[in-house]
Amino acid sequence: MLRITGGTIVTPEAMIRGDVLTDGAQIAAIGRVDAAGATPLPADGCLVLPGIIDCHVHYLLTSGAYTTRDDFASASRAAAAGGVTTAIDYVTQHKGESFQAAIAGRRAEAEGQVYIDYGLHLIVTDVGQGQLDEVAAVVAGGVPSAKVYTTYKASGFYLDDWSWYRLLQRAGAAGLLVTVHAENDDLLEGRKAELVRAGATALRYHAEARPALAEVEAVHRGLLLARSAGAPVYFVHLSSPASVHAIREARRAGQRAFAETCTHYLTLTDEVYAGPHPERYLMTPPLRGAAEQQELWRALAAGDIDCVGSDHCGYSLDQRLGLDFTRVSPGIPGTELLLPLLYSEGVARGRIAPSQLVRVIADAPARLFGLYPRKGTIVPGADADLVIYDPAERWTVSADALHSRAGYSPYEGLTVQGRVRTTISRGEVIYDRGQFTGTPGRGRFVPGRPFAPEGVAAG
Ligand code: MN
């Protein structure tokens, strides 16, 4: 039993001064607790948050010629240092492969490696009749979300509109939430060809090659397809406020549509591509301008963005040496900084309230991906996944002090307000003041229940 004392408990509804008592792997009580025999864990001056859910990570990803330096062990260890207690990773279904075989293979890769609990999203690349008939079994097996890519034909991730539409038609009744990487492939390929003809293939042209128009078009298309199919739809890693506005309008008209953005779109802008290190910022979609970023913050505060993920993807910079933007495997590390950056740039700067922080990186991801109330909240009976966050500490990001094997950080040199002091997973302290006390393999697969979120902003 642990008794976390003297902190301020943050929930989506309120800030509560009080203690949290754990009993074994679960939360036993909050507020004034009766706790003879519990081990005290002082949190004076600190915030006590639900364990963070990073709803968008790629722990071990092969794309094109490269495999991420981060694997399940190194990425989930970095996550633990950042207060993340549940990560939702992606399973790639290869062409012709059954959904369930892909999921079983991914779970086998994670087995014995992971420091924190994890869920899975299924990346759908091939929708034959056999696979569509698997949808119900996939959901019953604890994977209630699938992702489709509207781009990446060359690397095999792309799913054509007809296949995507057929998946949506099956999804609604099955309790599957279809999530979408929205970028119109034809627009991207056309723009890329134009830049190649002009000899503009250096890494600094990455953002110019992927205009916001491509994202916004695919979001509109996805909203239309999902509405026609009667299915809920969720758009991952949105970079453009125009995408968020389209989703907001659809919601107002009664559609079940959800929006996710990522830490980097809220904290970095496209000016970095003209700087000395464009190789640090090669994610898709790319970073946008300062005005767009401000609008994303407003949308986050207003509840028009449901979730924030890191899109953690631990390629190292040497895997980009000598490549032009057309050959790079995109992705950046970031799971360890999801909470600190959202706190520092969001809460400490007055852009979002602490309760909204907890909503977008714990409560809403738990609800949307079927983990609520076991994960994402601080109530008796929930898993004792907790973070003690010291809002007073101020520090500067240095990749040397982070834990991803990517070996660099796009946030290098940024000053951060507040720091993760202690991370608790199922009642066990797994990280405390720079020391890892958990072990790889202690993390478990957490099955998600079918999509049926209560209390999520939707029409
Ligand atoms: Mn991603």
Tab-separated table of C-alpha atoms and ligand atoms in Angstrom:
chain	number	residue	atom	x	y	z
A	1	MET	CA	0.000	0.000	0.000
A	2	LEU	CA	1.177	3.506	-0.904
A	3	ARG	CA	-0.179	6.719	0.545
A	4	ILE	CA	0.643	9.721	-1.619
A	5	THR	CA	0.328	12.689	0.687
A	6	GLY	CA	0.157	16.447	0.479
A	7	GLY	CA	-0.279	16.794	-3.282
A	8	THR	CA	-2.966	18.337	-5.459
A	9	ILE	CA	-4.930	15.663	-7.298
A	10	VAL	CA	-5.881	16.723	-10.812
A	11	THR	CA	-8.949	15.232	-12.477
A	12	PRO	CA	-10.842	16.392	-15.585
A	13	GLU	CA	-13.404	17.987	-13.298
A	14	ALA	CA	-11.438	19.438	-10.428
A	15	MET	CA	-8.255	20.025	-8.447
A	16	ILE	CA	-8.480	18.302	-5.065
A	17	ARG	CA	-6.145	18.693	-2.107
A	18	GLY	CA	-5.858	15.267	-0.598
A	19	ASP	CA	-4.135	11.928	-0.441
A	20	VAL	CA	-4.257	8.946	-2.763
A	21	LEU	CA	-4.176	5.491	-1.246
A	22	THR	CA	-3.266	2.477	-3.317
A	23	ASP	CA	-3.954	-1.113	-2.399
A	24	GLY	CA	-1.968	-3.540	-4.478
A	25	ALA	CA	-2.387	-2.655	-8.118
A	26	GLN	CA	-5.422	-0.414	-7.652
A	27	ILE	CA	-6.475	2.897	-6.208
A	28	ALA	CA	-8.235	2.294	-2.890
A	29	ALA	CA	-9.288	5.790	-1.861
A	30	ILE	CA	-8.729	9.479	-2.481
A	31	GLY	CA	-9.214	12.571	-0.337
A	32	ARG	CA	-9.055	11.932	3.376
A	33	VAL	CA	-7.877	8.385	3.625
A	34	ASP	CA	-7.522	5.947	6.469
A	35	ALA	CA	-4.204	4.280	5.854
A	36	ALA	CA	-2.616	2.482	8.741
A	37	GLY	CA	0.342	0.525	7.441
A	38	ALA	CA	0.643	2.273	4.076
A	39	THR	CA	4.033	3.472	2.875
A	40	PRO	CA	3.946	7.285	2.768
A	41	LEU	CA	5.040	8.988	-0.436
A	42	PRO	CA	5.140	12.746	0.146
A	43	ALA	CA	4.022	14.909	-2.784
A	44	ASP	CA	3.911	18.305	-1.100
A	45	GLY	CA	3.829	21.106	-3.629
A	46	CYS	CA	3.330	18.600	-6.438
A	47	LEU	CA	0.490	17.670	-8.749
A	48	VAL	CA	-0.809	14.113	-8.639
A	49	LEU	CA	-2.003	13.188	-12.113
A	50	PRO	CA	-3.463	10.014	-13.568
A	51	GLY	CA	-0.799	8.015	-15.372
A	52	ILE	CA	-0.401	9.497	-18.835
A	53	ILE	CA	-1.713	7.571	-21.851
A	54	ASP	CA	0.395	8.215	-24.936
A	55	CYS	CA	-2.182	7.205	-27.522
A	56	HIS	CA	0.156	7.446	-30.512
A	57	VAL	CA	3.533	5.688	-30.423
A	58	HIS	CA	5.620	3.525	-32.742
A	59	TYR	CA	7.881	1.532	-30.459
A	60	LEU	CA	9.592	-0.628	-33.028
A	61	LEU	CA	8.839	0.408	-36.567
A	62	THR	CA	10.255	-0.590	-39.908
A	63	SER	CA	9.486	1.794	-42.735
A	64	GLY	CA	11.313	1.819	-46.023
A	65	ALA	CA	14.914	0.729	-45.455
A	66	TYR	CA	15.082	1.582	-41.767
A	67	THR	CA	14.041	0.186	-38.403
A	68	THR	CA	13.798	2.500	-35.403
A	69	ARG	CA	16.667	2.386	-32.916
A	70	ASP	CA	14.049	2.336	-30.173
A	71	ASP	CA	12.510	-0.995	-29.397
A	72	PHE	CA	9.790	-1.881	-26.902
A	73	ALA	CA	12.196	-1.815	-23.957
A	74	SER	CA	13.995	1.462	-24.675
A	75	ALA	CA	10.932	3.415	-25.773
A	76	SER	CA	8.744	2.242	-22.895
A	77	ARG	CA	11.538	3.036	-20.432
A	78	ALA	CA	11.713	6.570	-21.839
A	79	ALA	CA	7.929	6.741	-21.522
A	80	ALA	CA	8.091	5.796	-17.848
A	81	ALA	CA	10.540	8.650	-17.225
A	82	GLY	CA	7.959	10.970	-18.767
A	83	GLY	CA	5.033	9.860	-16.614
A	84	VAL	CA	3.494	7.677	-19.329
A	85	THR	CA	2.013	4.518	-17.836
A	86	THR	CA	0.077	3.290	-20.865
A	87	ALA	CA	1.188	3.503	-24.482
A	88	ILE	CA	-0.942	2.596	-27.467
A	89	ASP	CA	1.371	1.232	-30.125
A	90	TYR	CA	0.674	0.310	-33.747
A	91	VAL	CA	0.594	-3.154	-35.309
A	92	THR	CA	1.278	-3.214	-39.041
A	93	GLN	CA	-0.792	-5.705	-41.003
A	94	HIS	CA	1.323	-6.712	-43.997
A	95	LYS	CA	-0.337	-7.350	-47.348
A	96	GLY	CA	-2.241	-10.596	-47.341
A	97	GLU	CA	-1.745	-11.134	-43.616
A	98	SER	CA	-4.715	-11.773	-41.348
A	99	PHE	CA	-5.448	-9.065	-38.797
A	100	GLN	CA	-5.257	-11.502	-35.912
A	101	ALA	CA	-1.917	-12.946	-37.044
A	102	ALA	CA	-0.491	-9.411	-37.207
A	103	ILE	CA	-1.708	-8.639	-33.689
A	104	ALA	CA	-0.397	-11.921	-32.283
A	105	GLY	CA	2.992	-11.208	-33.856
A	106	ARG	CA	3.164	-7.742	-32.382
A	107	ARG	CA	2.245	-8.962	-28.911
A	108	ALA	CA	4.990	-11.570	-29.178
A	109	GLU	CA	7.497	-8.804	-30.031
A	110	ALA	CA	6.432	-6.779	-27.003
A	111	GLU	CA	6.365	-9.724	-24.631
A	112	GLY	CA	8.959	-9.521	-21.893
A	113	GLN	CA	10.181	-6.104	-23.100
A	114	VAL	CA	7.796	-3.439	-21.905
A	115	TYR	CA	8.117	-1.346	-18.734
A	116	ILE	CA	4.568	0.039	-18.861
A	117	ASP	CA	1.173	-1.268	-19.886
A	118	TYR	CA	0.267	-1.039	-23.543
A	119	GLY	CA	-2.614	-1.282	-25.966
A	120	LEU	CA	-2.605	-1.680	-29.729
A	121	HIS	CA	-4.048	-0.005	-32.796
A	122	LEU	CA	-4.199	-2.152	-35.941
A	123	ILE	CA	-2.748	-0.602	-39.115
A	124	VAL	CA	-4.888	-1.921	-41.959
A	125	THR	CA	-3.109	-2.217	-45.320
A	126	ASP	CA	-5.162	-4.937	-47.000
A	127	VAL	CA	-8.900	-5.472	-46.781
A	128	GLY	CA	-9.782	-8.720	-48.483
A	129	GLN	CA	-13.080	-10.363	-47.628
A	130	GLY	CA	-11.332	-12.613	-45.133
A	131	GLN	CA	-9.985	-9.683	-43.196
A	132	LEU	CA	-13.315	-7.862	-43.011
A	133	ASP	CA	-14.821	-10.960	-41.449
A	134	GLU	CA	-12.177	-10.735	-38.738
A	135	VAL	CA	-13.210	-7.291	-37.501
A	136	ALA	CA	-15.484	-8.550	-34.737
A	137	ALA	CA	-12.815	-10.963	-33.466
A	138	VAL	CA	-10.175	-8.219	-33.522
A	139	VAL	CA	-12.371	-6.002	-31.339
A	140	ALA	CA	-13.238	-8.911	-29.047
A	141	GLY	CA	-9.512	-9.569	-28.723
A	142	GLY	CA	-8.971	-6.142	-27.202
A	143	VAL	CA	-7.980	-4.061	-30.230
A	144	PRO	CA	-10.928	-1.675	-30.774
A	145	SER	CA	-9.141	0.773	-33.096
A	146	ALA	CA	-7.676	0.538	-36.573
A	147	LYS	CA	-5.630	3.006	-38.573
A	148	VAL	CA	-5.684	3.648	-42.268
A	149	TYR	CA	-3.127	5.647	-44.227
A	150	THR	CA	-4.275	7.862	-47.086
A	151	THR	CA	-0.641	8.198	-48.180
A	152	TYR	CA	2.629	6.175	-48.330
A	153	LYS	CA	1.898	4.120	-51.459
A	154	ALA	CA	5.597	3.454	-51.946
A	155	SER	CA	6.173	1.909	-48.514
A	156	GLY	CA	2.995	-0.177	-48.653
A	157	PHE	CA	0.955	1.529	-45.931
A	158	TYR	CA	-1.561	3.241	-48.255
A	159	LEU	CA	-5.149	1.997	-48.245
A	160	ASP	CA	-7.373	2.960	-51.181
A	161	ASP	CA	-10.661	4.787	-50.589
A	162	TRP	CA	-12.852	1.795	-51.464
A	163	SER	CA	-11.076	-0.472	-48.975
A	164	TRP	CA	-11.194	2.234	-46.340
A	165	TYR	CA	-14.901	2.754	-46.974
A	166	ARG	CA	-15.618	-0.965	-46.661
A	167	LEU	CA	-13.740	-1.068	-43.355
A	168	LEU	CA	-15.835	1.871	-42.120
A	169	GLN	CA	-19.015	0.030	-43.108
A	170	ARG	CA	-18.025	-2.867	-40.861
A	171	ALA	CA	-16.618	-0.707	-38.067
A	172	GLY	CA	-19.679	0.963	-36.591
A	173	ALA	CA	-21.596	-2.171	-35.614
A	174	ALA	CA	-18.407	-3.952	-34.511
A	175	GLY	CA	-17.313	-1.240	-32.070
A	176	LEU	CA	-14.168	-0.478	-34.054
A	177	LEU	CA	-12.920	3.117	-34.152
A	178	VAL	CA	-11.265	3.789	-37.511
A	179	THR	CA	-8.426	6.276	-37.182
A	180	VAL	CA	-6.921	8.041	-40.156
A	181	HIS	CA	-3.544	9.395	-41.207
A	182	ALA	CA	-4.991	12.123	-43.398
A	183	GLU	CA	-2.792	13.351	-46.246
A	184	ASN	CA	-3.961	13.207	-49.861
A	185	ASP	CA	-1.350	11.063	-51.602
A	186	ASP	CA	-1.872	12.511	-55.089
A	187	LEU	CA	-1.332	16.050	-53.836
A	188	LEU	CA	1.840	14.981	-52.020
A	189	GLU	CA	3.209	13.055	-54.992
A	190	GLY	CA	2.480	15.921	-57.366
A	191	ARG	CA	4.163	18.447	-55.144
A	192	LYS	CA	7.128	16.147	-54.590
A	193	ALA	CA	7.633	15.708	-58.340
A	194	GLU	CA	7.565	19.472	-58.758
A	195	LEU	CA	10.266	19.939	-56.104
A	196	VAL	CA	12.382	17.117	-57.543
A	197	ARG	CA	12.241	18.733	-60.988
A	198	ALA	CA	13.406	21.993	-59.404
A	199	GLY	CA	16.262	20.208	-57.628
A	200	ALA	CA	14.763	21.146	-54.254
A	201	THR	CA	15.192	17.836	-52.477
A	202	ALA	CA	17.271	18.887	-49.468
A	203	LEU	CA	15.762	18.097	-46.064
A	204	ARG	CA	14.822	21.748	-45.617
A	205	TYR	CA	12.069	21.270	-48.245
A	206	HIS	CA	10.274	18.603	-46.179
A	207	ALA	CA	7.421	20.904	-45.120
A	208	GLU	CA	7.018	22.468	-48.559
A	209	ALA	CA	6.547	18.964	-49.932
A	210	ARG	CA	3.590	18.249	-47.648
A	211	PRO	CA	1.169	21.190	-47.765
A	212	ALA	CA	-1.654	21.490	-45.220
A	213	LEU	CA	-4.103	21.278	-48.131
A	214	ALA	CA	-3.303	17.567	-48.439
A	215	GLU	CA	-4.295	17.003	-44.802
A	216	VAL	CA	-7.421	19.135	-44.905
A	217	GLU	CA	-8.668	17.440	-48.093
A	218	ALA	CA	-8.239	13.976	-46.617
A	219	VAL	CA	-10.010	15.007	-43.401
A	220	HIS	CA	-13.011	16.259	-45.384
A	221	ARG	CA	-13.036	13.038	-47.414
A	222	GLY	CA	-12.792	10.939	-44.272
A	223	LEU	CA	-15.645	12.789	-42.612
A	224	LEU	CA	-17.811	12.198	-45.664
A	225	LEU	CA	-16.948	8.491	-45.952
A	226	ALA	CA	-17.488	7.892	-42.227
A	227	ARG	CA	-20.792	9.748	-42.226
A	228	SER	CA	-21.990	7.750	-45.211
A	229	ALA	CA	-20.920	4.494	-43.537
A	230	GLY	CA	-22.458	5.455	-40.197
A	231	ALA	CA	-19.151	4.919	-38.410
A	232	PRO	CA	-17.210	6.991	-35.897
A	233	VAL	CA	-13.896	8.353	-37.148
A	234	TYR	CA	-10.745	9.703	-35.473
A	235	PHE	CA	-8.028	11.708	-37.200
A	236	VAL	CA	-4.485	11.260	-35.895
A	237	HIS	CA	-1.707	13.847	-35.641
A	238	LEU	CA	-3.487	16.861	-37.095
A	239	SER	CA	-1.151	19.729	-37.952
A	240	SER	CA	-3.616	22.206	-39.387
A	241	PRO	CA	-6.384	24.106	-37.574
A	242	ALA	CA	-8.459	23.900	-40.772
A	243	SER	CA	-8.668	20.141	-40.204
A	244	VAL	CA	-9.787	20.655	-36.616
A	245	HIS	CA	-12.410	23.166	-37.720
A	246	ALA	CA	-13.831	20.702	-40.242
A	247	ILE	CA	-14.140	18.091	-37.493
A	248	ARG	CA	-15.742	20.595	-35.132
A	249	GLU	CA	-18.363	21.480	-37.751
A	250	ALA	CA	-19.080	17.797	-38.372
A	251	ARG	CA	-19.541	17.281	-34.627
A	252	ARG	CA	-21.928	20.189	-34.440
A	253	ALA	CA	-23.935	18.480	-37.146
A	254	GLY	CA	-24.107	15.346	-35.015
A	255	GLN	CA	-21.273	13.259	-36.410
A	256	ARG	CA	-19.062	11.168	-34.129
A	257	ALA	CA	-15.676	12.520	-35.191
A	258	PHE	CA	-12.547	13.021	-33.104
A	259	ALA	CA	-9.330	14.984	-33.401
A	260	GLU	CA	-5.797	14.314	-32.208
A	261	THR	CA	-2.771	16.546	-32.424
A	262	CYS	CA	0.782	16.017	-31.218
A	263	THR	CA	3.213	17.732	-28.906
A	264	HIS	CA	5.398	18.974	-31.748
A	265	TYR	CA	2.627	20.872	-33.561
A	266	LEU	CA	1.973	22.713	-30.293
A	267	THR	CA	5.580	23.545	-29.466
A	268	LEU	CA	7.633	23.879	-32.678
A	269	THR	CA	7.074	25.778	-35.927
A	270	ASP	CA	8.193	25.347	-39.523
A	271	GLU	CA	10.941	27.955	-39.124
A	272	VAL	CA	13.198	25.112	-37.981
A	273	TYR	CA	13.428	23.687	-41.509
A	274	ALA	CA	15.489	26.669	-42.676
A	275	GLY	CA	17.781	26.278	-39.655
A	276	PRO	CA	20.971	24.230	-39.290
A	277	HIS	CA	19.262	20.949	-38.289
A	278	PRO	CA	16.224	20.178	-40.436
A	279	GLU	CA	16.957	16.454	-39.912
A	280	ARG	CA	15.598	16.745	-36.359
A	281	TYR	CA	12.108	17.720	-37.502
A	282	LEU	CA	11.183	15.171	-40.165
A	283	MET	CA	7.757	14.025	-39.090
A	284	THR	CA	4.585	13.772	-41.187
A	285	PRO	CA	2.586	15.892	-41.444
A	286	PRO	CA	5.328	18.519	-41.041
A	287	LEU	CA	5.371	21.469	-38.667
A	288	ARG	CA	3.304	24.524	-39.604
A	289	GLY	CA	3.509	28.241	-38.824
A	290	ALA	CA	3.116	30.138	-35.564
A	291	ALA	CA	-0.405	31.362	-36.419
A	292	GLU	CA	-1.620	27.799	-37.027
A	293	GLN	CA	-0.013	26.715	-33.767
A	294	GLN	CA	-1.861	29.401	-31.820
A	295	GLU	CA	-5.124	28.209	-33.305
A	296	LEU	CA	-4.346	24.629	-32.290
A	297	TRP	CA	-3.866	25.796	-28.701
A	298	ARG	CA	-7.200	27.603	-28.821
A	299	ALA	CA	-8.888	24.486	-30.177
A	300	LEU	CA	-7.277	22.398	-27.443
A	301	ALA	CA	-8.533	24.762	-24.746
A	302	ALA	CA	-12.011	24.787	-26.290
A	303	GLY	CA	-12.270	20.995	-26.344
A	304	ASP	CA	-12.219	20.755	-30.139
A	305	ILE	CA	-9.126	18.541	-29.975
A	306	ASP	CA	-9.727	15.361	-27.999
A	307	CYS	CA	-6.286	13.848	-27.570
A	308	VAL	CA	-2.623	14.766	-27.744
A	309	GLY	CA	-0.097	12.042	-28.506
A	310	SER	CA	3.640	12.142	-29.073
A	311	ASP	CA	3.816	10.088	-32.309
A	312	HIS	CA	7.053	8.793	-30.814
A	313	CYS	CA	9.187	7.167	-33.476
A	314	GLY	CA	12.811	6.577	-32.535
A	315	TYR	CA	14.877	6.720	-35.674
A	316	SER	CA	18.369	8.105	-35.103
A	317	LEU	CA	19.889	10.951	-37.087
A	318	ASP	CA	22.569	8.740	-38.619
A	319	GLN	CA	19.723	6.895	-40.343
A	320	ARG	CA	19.133	10.153	-42.241
A	321	LEU	CA	22.719	11.008	-43.144
A	322	GLY	CA	23.114	11.898	-46.788
A	323	LEU	CA	19.445	11.343	-47.647
A	324	ASP	CA	17.153	13.813	-49.350
A	325	PHE	CA	13.586	14.301	-48.103
A	326	THR	CA	12.168	11.840	-50.624
A	327	ARG	CA	14.084	8.928	-49.019
A	328	VAL	CA	13.842	9.653	-45.301
A	329	SER	CA	11.808	7.436	-42.971
A	330	PRO	CA	9.881	10.109	-41.060
A	331	GLY	CA	9.331	10.252	-37.307
A	332	ILE	CA	10.723	11.888	-34.168
A	333	PRO	CA	11.222	10.776	-30.557
A	334	GLY	CA	9.012	12.488	-27.976
A	335	THR	CA	7.092	10.253	-25.605
A	336	GLU	CA	9.249	11.243	-22.609
A	337	LEU	CA	8.346	14.907	-23.132
A	338	LEU	CA	4.614	14.612	-23.860
A	339	LEU	CA	3.580	15.566	-20.322
A	340	PRO	CA	6.408	18.003	-19.491
A	341	LEU	CA	5.956	19.994	-22.718
A	342	LEU	CA	2.169	20.110	-22.497
A	343	TYR	CA	2.440	21.248	-18.902
A	344	SER	CA	5.168	23.785	-19.601
A	345	GLU	CA	3.838	25.266	-22.838
A	346	GLY	CA	0.179	24.721	-22.009
A	347	VAL	CA	-0.569	24.962	-18.300
A	348	ALA	CA	2.376	27.084	-17.109
A	349	ARG	CA	1.748	29.580	-19.918
A	350	GLY	CA	-1.949	29.778	-19.140
A	351	ARG	CA	-3.151	28.299	-22.429
A	352	ILE	CA	-4.944	25.318	-20.904
A	353	ALA	CA	-6.125	24.461	-17.397
A	354	PRO	CA	-4.601	21.512	-15.511
A	355	SER	CA	-7.912	19.691	-15.856
A	356	GLN	CA	-7.780	20.061	-19.634
A	357	LEU	CA	-4.232	18.682	-19.629
A	358	VAL	CA	-5.480	15.571	-17.851
A	359	ARG	CA	-8.411	15.291	-20.246
A	360	VAL	CA	-6.315	15.218	-23.433
A	361	ILE	CA	-3.491	12.926	-22.294
A	362	ALA	CA	-5.327	10.578	-19.940
A	363	ASP	CA	-9.115	10.755	-19.722
A	364	ALA	CA	-10.092	11.091	-23.401
A	365	PRO	CA	-7.607	8.535	-24.769
A	366	ALA	CA	-8.841	6.051	-22.147
A	367	ARG	CA	-12.462	6.627	-23.135
A	368	LEU	CA	-11.920	6.591	-26.895
A	369	PHE	CA	-9.746	3.468	-26.899
A	370	GLY	CA	-11.805	1.424	-24.453
A	371	LEU	CA	-9.514	1.618	-21.417
A	372	TYR	CA	-11.774	3.717	-19.176
A	373	PRO	CA	-12.131	3.635	-16.166
A	374	ARG	CA	-9.352	1.117	-15.620
A	375	LYS	CA	-6.879	3.650	-17.062
A	376	GLY	CA	-6.836	7.421	-17.433
A	377	THR	CA	-8.525	8.449	-14.213
A	378	ILE	CA	-8.023	8.611	-10.439
A	379	VAL	CA	-10.956	6.813	-8.839
A	380	PRO	CA	-11.179	3.906	-6.407
A	381	GLY	CA	-10.967	0.644	-8.322
A	382	ALA	CA	-8.936	2.065	-11.210
A	383	ASP	CA	-5.408	0.829	-11.819
A	384	ALA	CA	-3.015	2.739	-9.546
A	385	ASP	CA	-1.269	4.461	-12.460
A	386	LEU	CA	-0.148	7.849	-11.181
A	387	VAL	CA	2.385	10.589	-11.821
A	388	ILE	CA	3.796	12.960	-9.259
A	389	TYR	CA	4.709	16.128	-11.137
A	390	ASP	CA	6.739	18.905	-9.550
A	391	PRO	CA	5.549	22.141	-11.175
A	392	ALA	CA	8.337	24.242	-9.619
A	393	GLU	CA	11.352	22.606	-11.170
A	394	ARG	CA	12.775	24.273	-14.261
A	395	TRP	CA	15.171	22.492	-16.589
A	396	THR	CA	16.545	22.478	-20.109
A	397	VAL	CA	16.023	19.630	-22.579
A	398	SER	CA	19.195	17.812	-23.503
A	399	ALA	CA	19.101	14.546	-25.445
A	400	ASP	CA	21.944	13.259	-23.267
A	401	ALA	CA	19.592	13.240	-20.276
A	402	LEU	CA	16.682	11.603	-22.135
A	403	HIS	CA	16.205	7.883	-22.611
A	404	SER	CA	15.198	7.231	-26.206
A	405	ARG	CA	17.834	5.454	-28.266
A	406	ALA	CA	17.163	7.927	-31.067
A	407	GLY	CA	19.960	9.884	-29.401
A	408	TYR	CA	18.638	13.343	-30.240
A	409	SER	CA	15.643	15.479	-29.369
A	410	PRO	CA	13.734	17.906	-31.585
A	411	TYR	CA	13.227	19.891	-28.372
A	412	GLU	CA	16.962	20.232	-27.569
A	413	GLY	CA	17.640	23.420	-25.627
A	414	LEU	CA	14.013	24.151	-24.774
A	415	THR	CA	13.375	25.310	-21.202
A	416	VAL	CA	10.704	23.241	-19.448
A	417	GLN	CA	8.645	24.270	-16.450
A	418	GLY	CA	7.911	21.343	-14.171
A	419	ARG	CA	9.262	17.838	-14.099
A	420	VAL	CA	8.115	14.264	-13.571
A	421	ARG	CA	9.269	13.207	-10.124
A	422	THR	CA	7.692	9.778	-9.718
A	423	THR	CA	5.830	7.383	-12.006
A	424	ILE	CA	3.659	4.656	-10.510
A	425	SER	CA	2.276	1.778	-12.564
A	426	ARG	CA	-0.308	-0.549	-11.018
A	427	GLY	CA	0.797	0.501	-7.543
A	428	GLU	CA	4.503	0.009	-8.212
A	429	VAL	CA	6.971	2.912	-8.322
A	430	ILE	CA	8.728	2.365	-11.660
A	431	TYR	CA	10.583	5.680	-11.897
A	432	ASP	CA	11.617	8.058	-9.151
A	433	ARG	CA	13.844	11.144	-9.426
A	434	GLY	CA	15.944	9.847	-12.272
A	435	GLN	CA	16.081	6.233	-11.113
A	436	PHE	CA	14.296	3.364	-12.855
A	437	THR	CA	12.841	0.929	-10.377
A	438	GLY	CA	10.637	-1.031	-12.749
A	439	THR	CA	11.752	-3.883	-14.943
A	440	PRO	CA	11.220	-4.688	-18.622
A	441	GLY	CA	8.531	-7.285	-19.010
A	442	ARG	CA	6.396	-6.040	-16.136
A	443	GLY	CA	4.164	-4.135	-18.560
A	444	ARG	CA	1.084	-5.935	-19.795
A	445	PHE	CA	-1.172	-5.807	-22.797
A	446	VAL	CA	-4.367	-4.022	-21.749
A	447	PRO	CA	-7.314	-5.073	-23.890
A	448	GLY	CA	-9.518	-2.207	-24.999
A	449	ARG	CA	-13.276	-2.600	-24.903
A	450	PRO	CA	-15.406	-1.934	-28.003
A	451	PHE	CA	-15.815	1.707	-28.960
A	452	ALA	CA	-18.697	3.143	-26.954
A	453	PRO	CA	-17.328	6.157	-25.166
A	454	GLU	CA	-19.346	7.771	-22.454
A	455	GLY	CA	-19.026	11.440	-21.911
A	456	VAL	CA	-16.810	12.095	-24.917
A	457	ALA	CA	-17.605	15.293	-26.766
A	458	ALA	CA	-19.572	14.094	-29.750
A	459	GLY	CA	-22.875	14.938	-31.314
B	1	MN	MN	2.455	7.938	-36.253
